């Protein structure tokens, strides 16, 4: 019994970290542009599949494959912003939603044509069987998931709060016109936010693929659950995303263990709806600030 | 309706009326009647969605879920409990309305992105339930042998009979929607679309009207779902997933969000594209859908009807702003 709980907690936290990473991707773009990118989940899918291609097919070392997948997906994010989102600058919210949904369909369809419909995998980053802790088996990859994510979160925090570039990006969200007036290249910041967001999504995709494999149509659900984490944690809040991601992951894992594995995907979505309905500013967001948002 | 609209209405009715007799004699296109039955069924969904998106300015990514609620209610009542399909259909519409009402109260307080995500999440939940409740829905493999529509002892089996039943329903729905738009409610909806806060300050009960249109769109979708069930006589959750919700949005957008005719034109066009012309592309179909959606959203936000309107300068309805400016 106790072992079960520990086991579910560990697998819940592992997947929760992934949701948190997706949520970070939403937050970065949202913080700079106030756009919700409905194609966010596809970045995770692309990351996993690019890694499978680089590592599994081209036989590149794992480190090279990891960064290759992150760069390739970042490039997708760049193309997306430069050639589509930028053109839609004056579009209404409704159009923007449709545009990012259209992009997500294109990425999903493209991935299906390129990689086929079968799931692909990537070998675990380090060899060796699962480690037994108090009867619960922990896959070594779970440590990689948590470790890499922790590095990314620390890196992002430093970037946004210490570097000039990061601060400039945040300024764009608060007031694009004022940011432009003080000489911040707003366009470049928006572009950067898409690249960064795509890269982080891809990193999440690469580290989770050894555990759960990856196929072309995984993006939508990952994106929705990631948005659940972002909304529950308060849109724009990095810390909130982490905590909420963990909550969603744990809820899902315990539901799969004790209630029904078929409904595990529904749990995060029900939490998403509850968050949106009853606390749209999230657990850690400010209600006052939420009222001032444009969308 | 004014004279112009009556004229358009008559032309459309004439076209729909003679269509089967024109295509049936030709072997290569005689199955277009079947495609048009589906187009009519989907048109019911788009009509409701057009009222919600085009006129009230609220997005719903959950129409496939309401379509599914109608379809499965009909399917379960008729095949598991031996009901006649005719009374089963309004039960499906009621069920769908009840769910829409429950979800709509909190959801419609949200705007823009949040509303889209909430309806998206709800749609996925319904899809999961349809796949999981095996005892009721048959799970992923679905249900089969659902009875055809039956009036008294007359079973409706022929394609042409179906064609007329469905399209007459579409026209009734169309007239109904035109009347709503002409009324006080219609003006209020347009006011909500233009500027919700302003509408509210003028005393328009925005929350109530938005909810009513949301429920209306769900009822239309459920009616369509019931027709679908009894026409194809088998169901599986795949017909009610997220992709279908996106397709319904696309149908409304391609034709033109702010025109009820546009919704029907877009639906007929995309049904032919999906059921007929894209079949040769097989796996590329989804990419082509994405591309159409992207092109329409970027370059033609008013849809095909706005093109027609530009040429004749009178094709669009009385809506003032051609762009969908609100949130």
PDB file of C-alpha atoms in Angstrom, chain B residues 158-285:
ATOM      1  CA  UNK B 158     -33.834   5.985 -49.193  1.00  0.00           C
ATOM      2  CA  UNK B 159     -31.144   8.605 -49.667  1.00  0.00           C
ATOM      3  CA  UNK B 160     -33.490  11.002 -51.397  1.00  0.00           C
ATOM      4  CA  UNK B 161     -36.035  10.826 -48.586  1.00  0.00           C
ATOM      5  CA  UNK B 162     -33.263  11.544 -46.105  1.00  0.00           C
ATOM      6  CA  UNK B 163     -32.006  14.345 -48.270  1.00  0.00           C
ATOM      7  CA  UNK B 164     -35.359  16.132 -48.183  1.00  0.00           C
ATOM      8  CA  UNK B 165     -36.011  15.530 -44.499  1.00  0.00           C
ATOM      9  CA  UNK B 166     -32.609  16.892 -43.527  1.00  0.00           C
ATOM     10  CA  UNK B 167     -32.673  19.886 -45.835  1.00  0.00           C
ATOM     11  CA  UNK B 168     -36.209  20.884 -44.916  1.00  0.00           C
ATOM     12  CA  UNK B 169     -35.015  20.848 -41.311  1.00  0.00           C
ATOM     13  CA  UNK B 170     -32.068  23.030 -42.286  1.00  0.00           C
ATOM     14  CA  UNK B 171     -34.402  25.554 -43.910  1.00  0.00           C
ATOM     15  CA  UNK B 172     -36.681  25.581 -40.875  1.00  0.00           C
ATOM     16  CA  UNK B 173     -33.603  26.166 -38.721  1.00  0.00           C
ATOM     17  CA  UNK B 174     -32.484  28.938 -41.039  1.00  0.00           C
ATOM     18  CA  UNK B 175     -35.811  30.753 -40.866  1.00  0.00           C
ATOM     19  CA  UNK B 176     -35.774  30.346 -37.093  1.00  0.00           C
ATOM     20  CA  UNK B 177     -32.293  31.880 -36.864  1.00  0.00           C
ATOM     21  CA  UNK B 178     -33.197  34.761 -39.192  1.00  0.00           C
ATOM     22  CA  UNK B 179     -36.140  35.556 -36.965  1.00  0.00           C
ATOM     23  CA  UNK B 180     -33.982  35.580 -33.862  1.00  0.00           C
ATOM     24  CA  UNK B 181     -31.481  37.898 -35.527  1.00  0.00           C
ATOM     25  CA  UNK B 182     -34.264  40.263 -36.581  1.00  0.00           C
ATOM     26  CA  UNK B 183     -35.615  40.447 -33.053  1.00  0.00           C
ATOM     27  CA  UNK B 184     -34.536  42.342 -29.993  1.00  0.00           C
ATOM     28  CA  UNK B 185     -32.283  39.413 -29.080  1.00  0.00           C
ATOM     29  CA  UNK B 186     -30.496  39.625 -32.427  1.00  0.00           C
ATOM     30  CA  UNK B 187     -29.740  43.302 -31.966  1.00  0.00           C
ATOM     31  CA  UNK B 188     -28.535  42.588 -28.454  1.00  0.00           C
ATOM     32  CA  UNK B 189     -26.231  39.839 -29.737  1.00  0.00           C
ATOM     33  CA  UNK B 190     -24.654  42.150 -32.260  1.00  0.00           C
ATOM     34  CA  UNK B 191     -24.193  44.724 -29.540  1.00  0.00           C
ATOM     35  CA  UNK B 192     -22.409  42.102 -27.421  1.00  0.00           C
ATOM     36  CA  UNK B 193     -20.168  41.268 -30.355  1.00  0.00           C
ATOM     37  CA  UNK B 194     -19.271  44.901 -30.972  1.00  0.00           C
ATOM     38  CA  UNK B 195     -18.550  45.905 -27.400  1.00  0.00           C
ATOM     39  CA  UNK B 196     -19.769  43.833 -24.529  1.00  0.00           C
ATOM     40  CA  UNK B 197     -19.220  46.423 -21.823  1.00  0.00           C
ATOM     41  CA  UNK B 198     -21.093  49.055 -23.783  1.00  0.00           C
ATOM     42  CA  UNK B 199     -23.967  46.660 -24.397  1.00  0.00           C
ATOM     43  CA  UNK B 200     -24.122  45.857 -20.719  1.00  0.00           C
ATOM     44  CA  UNK B 201     -24.166  49.492 -19.718  1.00  0.00           C
ATOM     45  CA  UNK B 202     -27.088  50.027 -22.107  1.00  0.00           C
ATOM     46  CA  UNK B 203     -29.013  47.490 -20.095  1.00  0.00           C
ATOM     47  CA  UNK B 204     -28.538  44.428 -22.313  1.00  0.00           C
ATOM     48  CA  UNK B 205     -28.503  41.316 -20.118  1.00  0.00           C
ATOM     49  CA  UNK B 206     -25.363  40.059 -21.863  1.00  0.00           C
ATOM     50  CA  UNK B 207     -24.751  36.992 -19.720  1.00  0.00           C
ATOM     51  CA  UNK B 208     -28.287  35.695 -20.266  1.00  0.00           C
ATOM     52  CA  UNK B 209     -28.252  36.205 -24.029  1.00  0.00           C
ATOM     53  CA  UNK B 210     -24.828  34.631 -24.454  1.00  0.00           C
ATOM     54  CA  UNK B 211     -25.970  31.608 -22.464  1.00  0.00           C
ATOM     55  CA  UNK B 212     -29.170  31.314 -24.500  1.00  0.00           C
ATOM     56  CA  UNK B 213     -27.275  31.340 -27.793  1.00  0.00           C
ATOM     57  CA  UNK B 214     -24.782  28.816 -26.452  1.00  0.00           C
ATOM     58  CA  UNK B 215     -27.643  26.503 -25.473  1.00  0.00           C
ATOM     59  CA  UNK B 216     -29.283  27.099 -28.854  1.00  0.00           C
ATOM     60  CA  UNK B 217     -26.085  26.112 -30.658  1.00  0.00           C
ATOM     61  CA  UNK B 218     -25.880  22.955 -28.535  1.00  0.00           C
ATOM     62  CA  UNK B 219     -29.493  22.064 -29.379  1.00  0.00           C
ATOM     63  CA  UNK B 220     -28.823  22.481 -33.102  1.00  0.00           C
ATOM     64  CA  UNK B 221     -25.725  20.308 -32.792  1.00  0.00           C
ATOM     65  CA  UNK B 222     -27.657  17.634 -30.888  1.00  0.00           C
ATOM     66  CA  UNK B 223     -30.422  17.575 -33.497  1.00  0.00           C
ATOM     67  CA  UNK B 224     -27.768  17.123 -36.156  1.00  0.00           C
ATOM     68  CA  UNK B 225     -26.201  14.359 -34.066  1.00  0.00           C
ATOM     69  CA  UNK B 226     -29.494  12.484 -33.892  1.00  0.00           C
ATOM     70  CA  UNK B 227     -29.972  12.716 -37.649  1.00  0.00           C
ATOM     71  CA  UNK B 228     -26.407  11.524 -38.106  1.00  0.00           C
ATOM     72  CA  UNK B 229     -26.963   8.511 -35.837  1.00  0.00           C
ATOM     73  CA  UNK B 230     -30.089   7.348 -37.593  1.00  0.00           C
ATOM     74  CA  UNK B 231     -28.634   7.970 -41.023  1.00  0.00           C
ATOM     75  CA  UNK B 232     -25.333   6.127 -40.650  1.00  0.00           C
ATOM     76  CA  UNK B 233     -26.825   3.651 -38.096  1.00  0.00           C
ATOM     77  CA  UNK B 234     -23.538   3.172 -36.303  1.00  0.00           C
ATOM     78  CA  UNK B 235     -21.475   5.318 -33.971  1.00  0.00           C
ATOM     79  CA  UNK B 236     -17.979   5.492 -32.620  1.00  0.00           C
ATOM     80  CA  UNK B 237     -16.283   8.173 -30.552  1.00  0.00           C
ATOM     81  CA  UNK B 238     -13.935   9.074 -33.411  1.00  0.00           C
ATOM     82  CA  UNK B 239     -16.688  11.129 -35.054  1.00  0.00           C
ATOM     83  CA  UNK B 240     -16.926  13.388 -32.041  1.00  0.00           C
ATOM     84  CA  UNK B 241     -13.341  14.274 -31.261  1.00  0.00           C
ATOM     85  CA  UNK B 242     -11.484  17.559 -31.199  1.00  0.00           C
ATOM     86  CA  UNK B 243     -10.766  17.449 -34.927  1.00  0.00           C
ATOM     87  CA  UNK B 244     -14.500  17.512 -35.598  1.00  0.00           C
ATOM     88  CA  UNK B 245     -14.991  20.540 -33.395  1.00  0.00           C
ATOM     89  CA  UNK B 246     -12.249  22.250 -35.377  1.00  0.00           C
ATOM     90  CA  UNK B 247     -13.924  21.211 -38.619  1.00  0.00           C
ATOM     91  CA  UNK B 248     -17.195  22.797 -37.532  1.00  0.00           C
ATOM     92  CA  UNK B 249     -15.402  26.042 -36.727  1.00  0.00           C
ATOM     93  CA  UNK B 250     -13.694  25.838 -40.104  1.00  0.00           C
ATOM     94  CA  UNK B 251     -17.018  25.302 -41.908  1.00  0.00           C
ATOM     95  CA  UNK B 252     -18.420  28.437 -40.327  1.00  0.00           C
ATOM     96  CA  UNK B 253     -15.261  30.432 -41.017  1.00  0.00           C
ATOM     97  CA  UNK B 254     -14.840  29.436 -44.649  1.00  0.00           C
ATOM     98  CA  UNK B 255     -18.333  30.544 -45.530  1.00  0.00           C
ATOM     99  CA  UNK B 256     -18.189  33.673 -43.449  1.00  0.00           C
ATOM    100  CA  UNK B 257     -18.877  33.922 -39.769  1.00  0.00           C
ATOM    101  CA  UNK B 258     -21.334  36.748 -39.953  1.00  0.00           C
ATOM    102  CA  UNK B 259     -23.659  35.241 -42.472  1.00  0.00           C
ATOM    103  CA  UNK B 260     -26.004  32.329 -41.917  1.00  0.00           C
ATOM    104  CA  UNK B 261     -25.897  31.591 -45.640  1.00  0.00           C
ATOM    105  CA  UNK B 262     -22.125  31.599 -45.350  1.00  0.00           C
ATOM    106  CA  UNK B 263     -22.308  28.904 -42.690  1.00  0.00           C
ATOM    107  CA  UNK B 264     -24.295  26.684 -45.045  1.00  0.00           C
ATOM    108  CA  UNK B 265     -22.135  27.418 -48.083  1.00  0.00           C
ATOM    109  CA  UNK B 266     -18.977  26.729 -46.088  1.00  0.00           C
ATOM    110  CA  UNK B 267     -20.403  23.526 -44.706  1.00  0.00           C
ATOM    111  CA  UNK B 268     -21.486  22.168 -48.082  1.00  0.00           C
ATOM    112  CA  UNK B 269     -18.129  23.092 -49.583  1.00  0.00           C
ATOM    113  CA  UNK B 270     -16.077  21.509 -46.803  1.00  0.00           C
ATOM    114  CA  UNK B 271     -18.231  18.408 -46.670  1.00  0.00           C
ATOM    115  CA  UNK B 272     -17.517  17.853 -50.342  1.00  0.00           C
ATOM    116  CA  UNK B 273     -13.866  18.640 -49.753  1.00  0.00           C
ATOM    117  CA  UNK B 274     -13.681  16.194 -46.842  1.00  0.00           C
ATOM    118  CA  UNK B 275     -15.923  13.384 -48.107  1.00  0.00           C
ATOM    119  CA  UNK B 276     -15.056  13.548 -51.771  1.00  0.00           C
ATOM    120  CA  UNK B 277     -12.242  15.581 -53.133  1.00  0.00           C
ATOM    121  CA  UNK B 278      -9.634  15.119 -50.427  1.00  0.00           C
ATOM    122  CA  UNK B 279      -9.984  11.345 -50.282  1.00  0.00           C
ATOM    123  CA  UNK B 280      -7.237  11.039 -52.900  1.00  0.00           C
ATOM    124  CA  UNK B 281      -4.806  12.821 -50.599  1.00  0.00           C
ATOM    125  CA  UNK B 282      -5.438  10.362 -47.746  1.00  0.00           C
ATOM    126  CA  UNK B 283      -2.949  11.273 -45.031  1.00  0.00           C
ATOM    127  CA  UNK B 284      -2.394  14.755 -46.395  1.00  0.00           C
ATOM    128  CA  UNK B 285      -5.993  15.623 -45.612  1.00  0.00           C
TER     129      UNK B 285
END
